[in-house]
Coordinates of N, CA, C and O in Angstrom, one line a residue:
M1 N 0.8 -1.4 0.1 CA 0.1 0.0 0.1 C 1.1 1.2 -0.2 O 0.6 2.3 -0.3
Q2 N 2.1 1.2 0.5 CA 3.0 2.3 0.8 C 3.5 2.7 -0.4 O 3.7 3.7 -0.7
S3 N 4.0 1.8 -1.4 CA 4.6 1.8 -2.6 C 3.6 2.3 -3.6 O 3.6 3.6 -4.4
F4 N 2.0 2.2 -3.3 CA 0.9 2.7 -4.2 C 1.0 4.3 -4.1 O 0.7 5.3 -4.8
L5 N 1.0 4.6 -2.5 CA 0.9 5.7 -2.2 C 2.2 6.7 -2.5 O 2.2 8.0 -3.0
L6 N 3.2 6.2 -2.8 CA 4.6 6.7 -3.0 C 4.2 7.1 -4.5 O 4.9 8.2 -4.9
L7 N 3.8 6.3 -5.2 CA 3.6 6.3 -6.8 C 2.7 7.6 -6.8 O 3.0 8.5 -7.7
I8 N 1.7 7.7 -6.0 CA 0.8 8.8 -6.1 C 1.7 10.0 -5.9 O 1.3 11.0 -6.6
D9 N 2.2 10.2 -4.7 CA 3.1 11.1 -4.5 C 4.0 11.7 -5.7 O 4.0 13.1 -5.8
T10 N 4.5 10.9 -6.2 CA 5.5 11.1 -7.4 C 4.9 11.9 -8.4 O 5.5 12.7 -8.9
I11 N 4.0 11.1 -8.5 CA 3.1 11.8 -9.9 C 2.4 13.2 -9.8 O 2.5 14.1 -10.7
L12 N 2.3 13.2 -8.6 CA 1.7 14.6 -8.2 C 2.9 15.6 -8.3 O 2.7 16.7 -8.3
G13 N 4.3 15.1 -7.9 CA 5.0 16.1 -7.6 C 5.6 16.2 -9.1 O 6.1 17.7 -9.5
L14 N 5.5 15.3 -10.2 CA 6.0 15.7 -11.3 C 4.8 16.8 -12.1 O 5.5 17.6 -13.0
Y15 N 3.4 16.3 -11.8 CA 2.6 17.0 -12.6 C 2.8 18.7 -11.8 O 2.6 19.5 -12.6
V16 N 3.0 19.0 -10.8 CA 3.6 20.5 -10.2 C 4.9 20.6 -10.9 O 4.9 22.2 -11.4
W17 N 5.8 20.1 -11.5 CA 6.8 20.9 -12.1 C 6.5 21.0 -13.7 O 6.8 21.8 -14.4
I18 N 5.3 19.9 -14.2 CA 4.9 20.2 -15.3 C 3.9 21.8 -15.1 O 3.9 22.3 -16.1
L19 N 3.3 22.0 -14.4 CA 2.6 23.1 -14.1 C 3.5 24.5 -13.9 O 3.0 25.3 -14.7
I20 N 4.6 24.2 -13.3 CA 5.7 25.1 -13.6 C 6.2 25.7 -14.6 O 6.4 27.0 -14.9
A21 N 6.3 24.4 -15.3 CA 7.0 24.8 -17.0 C 6.1 25.4 -17.5 O 6.7 26.0 -18.7
S22 N 4.9 25.0 -17.6 CA 3.8 25.5 -18.4 C 3.7 27.2 -18.3 O 3.7 28.2 -18.9
A23 N 3.8 27.4 -16.8 CA 3.7 29.0 -16.4 C 4.8 29.7 -17.2 O 4.8 30.7 -17.9
I24 N 6.2 29.0 -17.0 CA 7.1 29.4 -17.4 C 7.2 29.8 -18.9 O 7.5 31.2 -19.0
L25 N 7.1 29.1 -19.6 CA 6.8 29.1 -21.0 C 5.7 29.9 -21.7 O 6.2 30.6 -22.6
S26 N 4.6 30.0 -21.0 CA 3.9 31.2 -21.4 C 4.1 32.4 -20.9 O 4.2 33.4 -21.9
W27 N 5.3 32.6 -19.9 CA 5.7 33.9 -19.9 C 6.5 34.5 -20.9 O 6.7 35.4 -21.3
L28 N 7.5 33.1 -21.2 CA 8.3 33.4 -22.3 C 8.1 33.8 -23.5 O 8.2 34.6 -24.3
V29 N 6.8 32.9 -23.8 CA 5.9 33.5 -25.0 C 5.3 35.0 -25.1 O 5.7 35.6 -26.0
A30 N 4.9 35.0 -23.9 CA 4.4 36.6 -23.7 C 5.0 37.5 -24.0 O 4.7 38.8 -24.4
F31 N 6.2 37.4 -23.5 CA 7.2 38.6 -23.6 C 8.0 38.4 -24.7 O 9.2 39.2 -25.0
N32 N 7.9 37.5 -25.7 CA 8.6 37.4 -27.0 C 9.9 36.9 -26.9 O 10.8 37.5 -27.4
V33 N 10.3 36.3 -25.7 CA 11.5 35.8 -25.7 C 11.7 34.4 -26.6 O 12.6 34.3 -27.2
V34 N 10.6 33.2 -26.5 CA 10.8 32.4 -27.4 C 9.5 32.6 -28.4 O 8.4 33.4 -28.0
N35 N 9.6 31.9 -29.8 CA 8.4 32.4 -30.6 C 7.9 30.8 -30.4 O 8.6 29.9 -31.0
T36 N 6.4 31.0 -30.9 CA 6.1 29.6 -31.0 C 5.8 29.0 -32.4 O 5.4 27.9 -32.8
R37 N 6.7 29.9 -33.5 CA 6.7 29.4 -34.6 C 8.0 28.4 -35.3 O 7.8 27.6 -35.3
N38 N 8.7 28.6 -33.6 CA 9.6 27.5 -33.6 C 9.0 26.1 -33.6 O 8.4 26.3 -32.5
R39 N 9.4 25.1 -34.1 CA 8.8 23.8 -34.2 C 8.8 23.2 -32.5 O 8.1 22.7 -32.1
A40 N 9.9 23.0 -31.9 CA 9.9 22.5 -30.7 C 9.6 23.2 -29.7 O 8.6 22.8 -28.8
V41 N 9.4 24.6 -29.6 CA 8.7 25.2 -28.8 C 7.1 24.9 -28.9 O 6.6 25.1 -28.1
Y42 N 6.6 24.9 -30.0 CA 5.5 24.8 -30.4 C 4.6 23.2 -29.9 O 4.0 23.5 -29.2
V43 N 5.7 22.5 -30.2 CA 5.5 20.8 -29.5 C 5.2 21.0 -28.2 O 4.5 20.4 -27.4
I44 N 6.5 21.6 -27.3 CA 6.4 21.8 -26.2 C 5.0 22.3 -25.5 O 4.8 22.0 -24.5
G45 N 5.1 23.7 -26.0 CA 3.7 24.4 -25.4 C 2.3 23.8 -25.5 O 1.6 23.8 -24.8
D46 N 2.6 22.6 -26.7 CA 1.2 22.0 -27.1 C 0.7 20.7 -26.0 O -0.4 20.6 -25.4
F47 N 1.9 20.2 -25.8 CA 2.1 19.2 -24.8 C 1.6 19.8 -23.6 O 0.8 19.5 -22.6
L48 N 2.3 20.8 -22.8 CA 1.8 21.4 -21.5 C 0.7 22.0 -21.6 O 0.0 21.7 -20.8
Y49 N 0.0 22.4 -22.6 CA -1.4 22.7 -22.7 C -2.1 21.9 -22.4 O -3.1 21.8 -21.8
R50 N -2.1 20.7 -23.3 CA -2.6 19.5 -23.4 C -2.8 19.0 -21.8 O -4.3 18.5 -21.7
V51 N -1.8 19.0 -21.4 CA -1.8 18.4 -20.1 C -2.0 18.9 -18.8 O -3.0 18.5 -17.7
T52 N -2.0 20.4 -18.8 CA -2.4 21.3 -17.8 C -4.0 21.8 -17.8 O -4.4 22.1 -16.9
E53 N -4.2 21.9 -18.9 CA -5.4 22.8 -19.6 C -6.9 22.1 -18.6 O -7.7 22.8 -18.4
P54 N -7.1 20.8 -18.8 CA -8.2 20.0 -18.0 C -8.3 20.2 -16.6 O -9.6 20.7 -16.0
V55 N -7.1 20.6 -16.0 CA -6.9 21.0 -14.6 C -7.2 22.5 -14.1 O -8.0 23.0 -13.4
L56 N -6.7 23.3 -15.1 CA -6.7 25.0 -14.9 C -7.9 25.4 -15.1 O -8.4 26.4 -14.9
A57 N -8.7 25.0 -16.3 CA -10.0 25.2 -17.0 C -11.0 25.7 -16.0 O -11.5 27.0 -15.9
P58 N -11.3 24.7 -15.3 CA -12.4 25.0 -14.1 C -12.2 25.6 -13.0 O -12.9 26.3 -12.7
I59 N -11.0 25.9 -12.6 CA -10.4 27.0 -11.7 C -10.4 28.2 -12.4 O -11.0 29.4 -11.7
R60 N -10.5 28.3 -13.5 CA -10.3 29.8 -14.3 C -11.6 30.4 -14.2 O -12.0 31.3 -14.4
R61 N -12.5 29.3 -14.6 CA -14.1 29.7 -14.4 C -14.2 30.4 -13.3 O -15.7 30.9 -12.8
I62 N -14.1 29.7 -12.2 CA -14.4 30.2 -10.8 C -13.6 31.1 -10.3 O -14.2 32.2 -9.8
L63 N -12.1 31.6 -10.5 CA -11.9 32.8 -10.4 C -12.3 34.2 -11.0 O -12.5 33.8 -12.0
P64 N -12.3 35.3 -10.1 CA -12.6 36.5 -11.0 C -11.3 36.9 -11.8 O -10.3 36.7 -12.0
N65 N -12.1 37.8 -13.0 CA -11.1 38.2 -14.0 C -10.1 39.4 -13.1 O -10.4 40.1 -12.6
L66 N -8.7 39.2 -13.2 CA -7.7 39.7 -12.5 C -6.8 40.5 -13.9 O -5.6 40.9 -13.1
G67 N -7.4 41.0 -14.5 CA -6.6 41.6 -15.8 C -5.7 40.5 -16.4 O -5.9 40.0 -16.8
G68 N -4.7 40.4 -16.4 CA -3.6 39.4 -17.3 C -3.1 38.5 -16.2 O -2.2 37.6 -16.7
L69 N -3.6 38.7 -14.9 CA -2.9 37.4 -14.0 C -3.7 36.5 -13.9 O -4.9 36.5 -13.6
D70 N -2.9 35.2 -13.9 CA -3.4 34.0 -14.0 C -3.0 33.3 -12.8 O -2.1 32.6 -12.5
L71 N -3.7 33.0 -11.5 CA -3.6 32.6 -10.2 C -3.9 31.0 -10.3 O -3.8 30.4 -9.4
S72 N -4.7 30.5 -11.5 CA -4.8 29.2 -11.2 C -3.9 28.1 -11.1 O -3.9 27.2 -10.4
P73 N -2.6 28.3 -11.6 CA -1.5 27.2 -11.2 C -1.5 27.4 -9.7 O -0.7 26.4 -9.4
I74 N -1.1 28.6 -9.4 CA -0.6 28.6 -8.0 C -1.8 27.6 -7.3 O -1.5 27.0 -6.1
I75 N -3.2 28.1 -7.5 CA -4.2 27.5 -6.7 C -3.9 25.9 -6.7 O -4.3 25.1 -5.9
V76 N -3.9 25.6 -8.1 CA -3.5 23.7 -8.4 C -2.6 23.6 -7.6 O -2.5 22.5 -7.0
I77 N -1.4 24.3 -7.7 CA 0.0 23.7 -6.7 C -0.3 23.4 -5.4 O -0.1 22.8 -5.0
L78 N -1.0 24.5 -4.9 CA -1.3 24.6 -3.2 C -2.3 23.6 -3.1 O -2.5 22.9 -2.2
L79 N -3.4 22.9 -3.8 CA -4.0 21.5 -3.8 C -3.2 20.4 -3.8 O -3.7 19.6 -3.1
I80 N -2.4 20.6 -4.7 CA -1.2 19.4 -4.8 C -0.7 19.2 -3.7 O -0.5 18.2 -3.2
F81 N 0.0 20.1 -3.2 CA 0.4 20.0 -1.9 C -0.1 19.8 -0.8 O 0.2 19.1 0.0
F82 N -1.4 20.0 -0.8 CA -2.4 19.5 0.5 C -2.7 18.3 0.3 O -2.6 17.4 1.2
I83 N -2.8 17.8 -0.9 CA -3.0 16.4 -1.1 C -2.0 15.4 -1.0 O -1.9 14.4 -0.2
R84 N -0.8 16.1 -1.2 CA 0.6 15.2 -0.8 C 0.6 15.4 0.7 O 1.0 14.1 1.0
N85 N 0.3 16.0 1.3 CA 0.4 16.2 2.8 C -0.7 14.9 3.3 O -0.2 14.4 4.2
L86 N -1.6 15.3 3.0 CA -2.9 14.3 3.5 C -2.3 13.0 3.1 O -2.7 11.5 3.8
L87 N -1.6 12.5 1.9 CA -1.3 11.1 1.6 C 0.1 10.8 2.5 O 0.2 9.4 2.8
R88 N 0.9 11.6 3.0 CA 1.9 11.3 4.0 C 1.5 11.2 5.1 O 1.8 9.8 5.8
E89 N 0.3 11.8 5.7 CA -0.2 11.2 6.9 C -1.1 10.1 6.9 O -0.8 9.4 7.9
Y90 N -1.7 9.7 5.7 CA -2.1 8.5 5.6 C -1.1 7.3 5.5 O -1.6 6.3 6.0
A91 N -0.1 7.6 5.0 CA 0.6 6.4 4.7 C 1.4 6.1 6.1 O 1.7 5.3 6.5
F92 N 1.5 7.3 6.9 CA 2.0 7.1 8.5 C 1.0 6.2 9.4 O 1.4 5.5 10.1
L93 N 0.0 6.3 8.9 CA -1.4 5.8 9.8 C -1.5 4.2 9.1 O -1.7 3.6 10.0
V94 N -1.0 4.1 8.2 CA -1.1 2.5 7.7 C 0.0 1.7 8.2 O 0.9 2.0 8.5

């Protein structure tokens, strides 16, 4: 059972890094540091968008419009940290 909880914890940790990479890439594209016409940048950006958007879209609908500021990745990361802490507490009880 602990190995299963460890696997879930690892997957959640990787998803946090994917969220961070998606946010950084969106900033780089917005500030015109990288260009999405580059095929590699487009493929990476498309992958990150497809992986993160199903989780971020419902939170974006709930949050009020803050101008250009998107707080949904921060909220998802905080929720993931909360879930990971719950898993760790549960692993100690088992």
